[in-house]
mmCIF file of C-alpha atoms and ligand atoms in Angstrom:
data_model
loop_
_atom_site.group_PDB
_atom_site.id
_atom_site.type_symbol
_atom_site.label_atom_id
_atom_site.label_comp_id
_atom_site.label_asym_id
_atom_site.label_seq_id
_atom_site.Cartn_x
_atom_site.Cartn_y
_atom_site.Cartn_z
ATOM 1 C CA UNK A 18 0.317 -0.061 0.071
ATOM 2 C CA UNK A 19 0.813 3.236 -1.127
ATOM 3 C CA UNK A 20 1.715 5.811 2.077
ATOM 4 C CA UNK A 21 0.435 9.300 2.092
ATOM 5 C CA UNK A 22 1.442 11.895 4.122
ATOM 6 C CA UNK A 23 -0.625 14.640 5.416
ATOM 7 C CA UNK A 24 2.154 17.204 6.117
ATOM 8 C CA UNK A 25 0.046 18.891 8.845
ATOM 9 C CA UNK A 26 0.665 15.935 10.696
ATOM 10 C CA UNK A 27 4.723 15.501 10.405
ATOM 11 C CA UNK A 28 7.837 16.900 11.337
ATOM 12 C CA UNK A 29 11.181 16.304 11.267
ATOM 13 C CA UNK A 30 14.716 15.485 13.271
ATOM 14 C CA UNK A 31 17.177 17.509 11.784
ATOM 15 C CA UNK A 32 20.755 15.922 12.573
ATOM 16 C CA UNK A 33 21.434 13.575 9.906
ATOM 17 C CA UNK A 34 17.513 14.081 8.153
ATOM 18 C CA UNK A 35 17.528 18.071 7.082
ATOM 19 C CA UNK A 36 21.706 18.681 8.236
ATOM 20 C CA UNK A 37 24.467 16.350 6.688
ATOM 21 C CA UNK A 38 25.447 16.630 10.054
ATOM 22 C CA UNK A 39 27.833 13.240 9.671
ATOM 23 C CA UNK A 40 29.085 15.409 6.301
ATOM 24 C CA UNK A 41 30.576 18.129 8.708
ATOM 25 C CA UNK A 42 32.083 16.069 11.137
ATOM 26 C CA UNK A 43 34.503 14.481 8.458
ATOM 27 C CA UNK A 44 34.654 17.824 7.187
ATOM 28 C CA UNK A 45 35.318 18.760 10.933
ATOM 29 C CA UNK A 46 37.736 16.186 11.297
ATOM 30 C CA UNK A 47 39.815 17.663 8.004
ATOM 31 C CA UNK A 48 39.737 20.779 8.209
ATOM 32 C CA UNK A 49 40.282 21.341 12.537
ATOM 33 C CA UNK A 50 42.511 17.496 13.034
ATOM 34 C CA UNK A 51 44.080 16.912 9.432
ATOM 35 C CA UNK A 52 42.083 13.468 9.669
ATOM 36 C CA UNK A 53 41.201 13.195 5.848
ATOM 37 C CA UNK A 54 40.785 9.061 6.745
ATOM 38 C CA UNK A 55 37.155 8.897 7.167
ATOM 39 C CA UNK A 56 34.332 8.642 4.225
ATOM 40 C CA UNK A 57 30.725 9.421 4.319
ATOM 41 C CA UNK A 58 30.514 5.377 3.677
ATOM 42 C CA UNK A 59 32.476 4.256 7.143
ATOM 43 C CA UNK A 60 30.018 5.849 9.273
ATOM 44 C CA UNK A 61 27.715 2.351 9.435
ATOM 45 C CA UNK A 62 26.375 3.280 13.043
ATOM 46 C CA UNK A 63 25.279 6.051 14.567
ATOM 47 C CA UNK A 64 28.034 6.023 17.201
ATOM 48 C CA UNK A 65 30.915 6.693 16.317
ATOM 49 C CA UNK A 66 32.598 4.751 18.219
ATOM 50 C CA UNK A 67 31.546 2.153 17.262
ATOM 51 C CA UNK A 68 32.339 2.361 13.587
ATOM 52 C CA UNK A 69 35.396 4.259 13.407
ATOM 53 C CA UNK A 70 39.113 4.378 15.013
ATOM 54 C CA UNK A 71 39.828 7.784 16.147
ATOM 55 C CA UNK A 72 41.220 9.638 19.151
ATOM 56 C CA UNK A 73 38.553 9.897 21.899
ATOM 57 C CA UNK A 74 39.563 13.695 22.240
ATOM 58 C CA UNK A 75 39.246 13.672 18.918
ATOM 59 C CA UNK A 76 35.736 12.615 18.100
ATOM 60 C CA UNK A 77 34.557 14.122 21.600
ATOM 61 C CA UNK A 78 36.615 17.487 20.160
ATOM 62 C CA UNK A 79 34.690 16.710 17.157
ATOM 63 C CA UNK A 80 31.743 16.145 18.674
ATOM 64 C CA UNK A 81 31.569 19.668 20.530
ATOM 65 C CA UNK A 82 32.353 21.761 17.212
ATOM 66 C CA UNK A 83 29.463 20.695 15.875
ATOM 67 C CA UNK A 84 27.171 21.267 18.940
ATOM 68 C CA UNK A 85 27.924 24.527 19.677
ATOM 69 C CA UNK A 86 29.095 25.560 15.749
ATOM 70 C CA UNK A 87 32.733 26.696 16.464
ATOM 71 C CA UNK A 88 33.791 25.204 12.466
ATOM 72 C CA UNK A 89 35.105 27.210 10.105
ATOM 73 C CA UNK A 90 33.676 25.169 7.203
ATOM 74 C CA UNK A 91 29.875 24.764 6.127
ATOM 75 C CA UNK A 92 27.443 22.500 7.746
ATOM 76 C CA UNK A 93 25.417 21.492 4.487
ATOM 77 C CA UNK A 94 21.694 20.890 4.025
ATOM 78 C CA UNK A 95 20.765 16.866 2.742
ATOM 79 C CA UNK A 96 19.619 18.181 -0.989
ATOM 80 C CA UNK A 97 15.808 18.610 -1.352
ATOM 81 C CA UNK A 98 15.109 19.044 2.709
ATOM 82 C CA UNK A 99 15.057 22.827 2.419
ATOM 83 C CA UNK A 100 12.258 22.702 -0.627
ATOM 84 C CA UNK A 101 9.975 20.511 0.607
ATOM 85 C CA UNK A 102 10.221 22.096 4.317
ATOM 86 C CA UNK A 103 9.750 25.629 2.703
ATOM 87 C CA UNK A 104 7.067 23.970 0.732
ATOM 88 C CA UNK A 105 5.570 22.898 4.399
ATOM 89 C CA UNK A 106 6.024 25.787 5.349
ATOM 90 C CA UNK A 107 3.869 27.043 3.225
ATOM 91 C CA UNK A 108 1.012 24.969 2.941
ATOM 92 C CA UNK A 109 0.209 24.102 6.324
ATOM 93 C CA UNK A 110 1.896 27.001 8.124
ATOM 94 C CA UNK A 111 4.272 25.098 10.830
ATOM 95 C CA UNK A 112 7.232 22.684 10.380
ATOM 96 C CA UNK A 113 7.944 20.848 13.451
ATOM 97 C CA UNK A 114 11.476 19.814 13.932
ATOM 98 C CA UNK A 115 12.627 17.786 17.622
ATOM 99 C CA UNK A 116 16.537 17.076 17.999
ATOM 100 C CA UNK A 117 17.602 15.352 20.495
ATOM 101 C CA UNK A 118 19.949 18.364 21.100
ATOM 102 C CA UNK A 119 19.940 20.020 24.182
ATOM 103 C CA UNK A 120 19.564 23.697 22.629
ATOM 104 C CA UNK A 121 19.687 24.770 18.828
ATOM 105 C CA UNK A 122 22.915 26.378 18.937
ATOM 106 C CA UNK A 123 24.174 27.091 15.457
ATOM 107 C CA UNK A 124 20.981 25.379 13.854
ATOM 108 C CA UNK A 125 18.797 28.468 15.070
ATOM 109 C CA UNK A 126 20.830 30.493 12.521
ATOM 110 C CA UNK A 127 21.339 27.896 9.629
ATOM 111 C CA UNK A 128 17.651 27.167 9.899
ATOM 112 C CA UNK A 129 16.895 30.738 8.566
ATOM 113 C CA UNK A 130 19.031 31.090 5.969
ATOM 114 C CA UNK A 131 17.466 27.205 4.718
ATOM 115 C CA UNK A 132 13.833 27.960 5.292
ATOM 116 C CA UNK A 133 14.347 31.776 4.006
ATOM 117 C CA UNK A 134 11.077 33.455 4.128
ATOM 118 C CA UNK A 135 9.584 30.478 5.767
ATOM 119 C CA UNK A 136 11.297 30.393 8.861
ATOM 120 C CA UNK A 137 8.016 31.983 10.584
ATOM 121 C CA UNK A 138 6.502 29.060 10.370
ATOM 122 C CA UNK A 139 9.262 26.721 12.193
ATOM 123 C CA UNK A 140 9.641 25.267 15.457
ATOM 124 C CA UNK A 141 12.655 24.052 16.963
ATOM 125 C CA UNK A 142 11.701 21.772 19.895
ATOM 126 C CA UNK A 143 15.959 20.972 21.411
ATOM 127 C CA UNK A 144 14.333 17.155 23.752
ATOM 128 C CA UNK A 145 18.001 16.993 24.755
ATOM 129 C CA UNK A 146 18.011 13.409 25.430
ATOM 130 C CA UNK A 147 16.407 11.200 22.589
ATOM 131 C CA UNK A 148 13.679 9.043 24.952
ATOM 132 C CA UNK A 149 12.297 12.871 25.259
ATOM 133 C CA UNK A 150 11.150 13.143 21.695
ATOM 134 C CA UNK A 151 8.298 10.454 22.131
ATOM 135 C CA UNK A 152 6.333 12.807 24.647
ATOM 136 C CA UNK A 153 6.469 16.079 22.739
ATOM 137 C CA UNK A 154 5.848 14.534 19.084
ATOM 138 C CA UNK A 155 2.939 12.966 21.237
ATOM 139 C CA UNK A 156 2.124 16.532 22.933
ATOM 140 C CA UNK A 157 1.572 18.436 19.111
ATOM 141 C CA UNK A 158 0.181 15.706 17.383
ATOM 142 C CA UNK A 159 2.775 14.465 15.449
ATOM 143 C CA UNK A 160 1.363 11.128 13.292
ATOM 144 C CA UNK A 161 4.602 11.023 11.013
ATOM 145 C CA UNK A 162 8.166 11.152 12.258
ATOM 146 C CA UNK A 163 11.554 11.524 10.129
ATOM 147 C CA UNK A 164 14.222 10.188 11.700
ATOM 148 C CA UNK A 165 17.686 8.249 11.238
ATOM 149 C CA UNK A 166 18.529 6.809 14.750
ATOM 150 C CA UNK A 167 16.554 3.352 14.614
ATOM 151 C CA UNK A 168 16.239 3.216 18.418
ATOM 152 C CA UNK A 169 14.298 6.426 18.449
ATOM 153 C CA UNK A 170 12.398 4.594 15.500
ATOM 154 C CA UNK A 171 11.846 1.609 17.417
ATOM 155 C CA UNK A 172 10.502 4.081 20.521
ATOM 156 C CA UNK A 173 7.733 6.003 18.824
ATOM 157 C CA UNK A 174 6.202 3.254 16.600
ATOM 158 C CA UNK A 175 5.931 2.235 20.399
ATOM 159 C CA UNK A 176 4.230 4.766 21.184
ATOM 160 C CA UNK A 177 1.706 4.814 17.969
ATOM 161 C CA UNK A 178 3.647 7.357 15.747
ATOM 162 C CA UNK A 179 4.832 6.522 12.606
ATOM 163 C CA UNK A 180 8.782 7.011 11.804
ATOM 164 C CA UNK A 181 10.022 7.194 8.257
ATOM 165 C CA UNK A 182 13.761 6.333 8.824
ATOM 166 C CA UNK A 183 16.233 8.657 6.821
ATOM 167 C CA UNK A 184 18.546 6.356 4.501
ATOM 168 C CA UNK A 185 21.828 6.443 5.420
ATOM 169 C CA UNK A 186 24.471 4.565 5.837
ATOM 170 C CA UNK A 187 24.536 3.886 10.058
ATOM 171 C CA UNK A 188 20.928 2.084 9.913
ATOM 172 C CA UNK A 189 21.083 0.156 6.508
ATOM 173 C CA UNK A 190 20.307 -2.864 8.966
ATOM 174 C CA UNK A 191 17.202 -1.508 9.709
ATOM 175 C CA UNK A 192 14.218 -2.788 7.525
ATOM 176 C CA UNK A 193 11.724 -2.760 9.567
ATOM 177 C CA UNK A 194 10.158 0.756 9.365
ATOM 178 C CA UNK A 195 8.970 2.826 6.632
ATOM 179 C CA UNK A 196 11.540 4.006 4.904
ATOM 180 C CA UNK A 197 13.234 6.633 2.048
ATOM 181 C CA UNK A 198 16.631 7.480 0.422
ATOM 182 C CA UNK A 199 15.749 11.079 -0.519
ATOM 183 C CA UNK A 200 13.725 13.597 0.134
ATOM 184 C CA UNK A 201 12.017 13.470 -3.032
ATOM 185 C CA UNK A 202 10.907 10.491 -2.189
ATOM 186 C CA UNK A 203 9.528 11.544 0.784
ATOM 187 C CA UNK A 204 8.328 14.611 -1.154
ATOM 188 C CA UNK A 205 6.246 11.826 -3.598
ATOM 189 C CA UNK A 206 4.917 10.475 -0.162
ATOM 190 C CA UNK A 207 3.268 13.596 0.740
ATOM 191 C CA UNK A 208 -0.289 14.446 0.006
ATOM 192 C CA UNK A 209 -0.155 18.434 -0.206
ATOM 193 C CA UNK A 210 -3.130 20.103 -0.250
HETATM 194 MG MG1 LIG B 7 19.321 12.140 13.623
#
């Protein structure tokens, strides 16, 4: 059966779905730590310490930079994310994003650029943990949530929300959920009014 998503009840994770955070991580490694051995396809687990052989201090330093915004390189959007989100903003008046970061930090300005005129429709909720996403989604009446972390998909599915796994090298093993390979594919499943 074809999935048809009502954009009024759709929400999004940010890192790995809207923001190409893993590419940012790779760029920070190269630019700030002179490490150019990590490829995107090498990131086969959400936990970076489980799939990459990196010094603990380097890993922690780079992750801290991602959260604080202390980097020279540019965080890119995943192709298509901006146009689909702006279209959702235009048609529903609300773009809901729920991140496990404890604060949006640099994402706020970044999102304002990406969403352009639709930024006023945006709401970013920073839960501080993966486990708290479910209650936020339920409180906002969300029925579909686009997410790249399989464990979070499990949690929200158990709460009756339909996870849409955004395919990435670190979630190839998870076949149990609805999934999309791209924003183009996601857009085709959304029924715009
Ligand atoms: Mg994510």
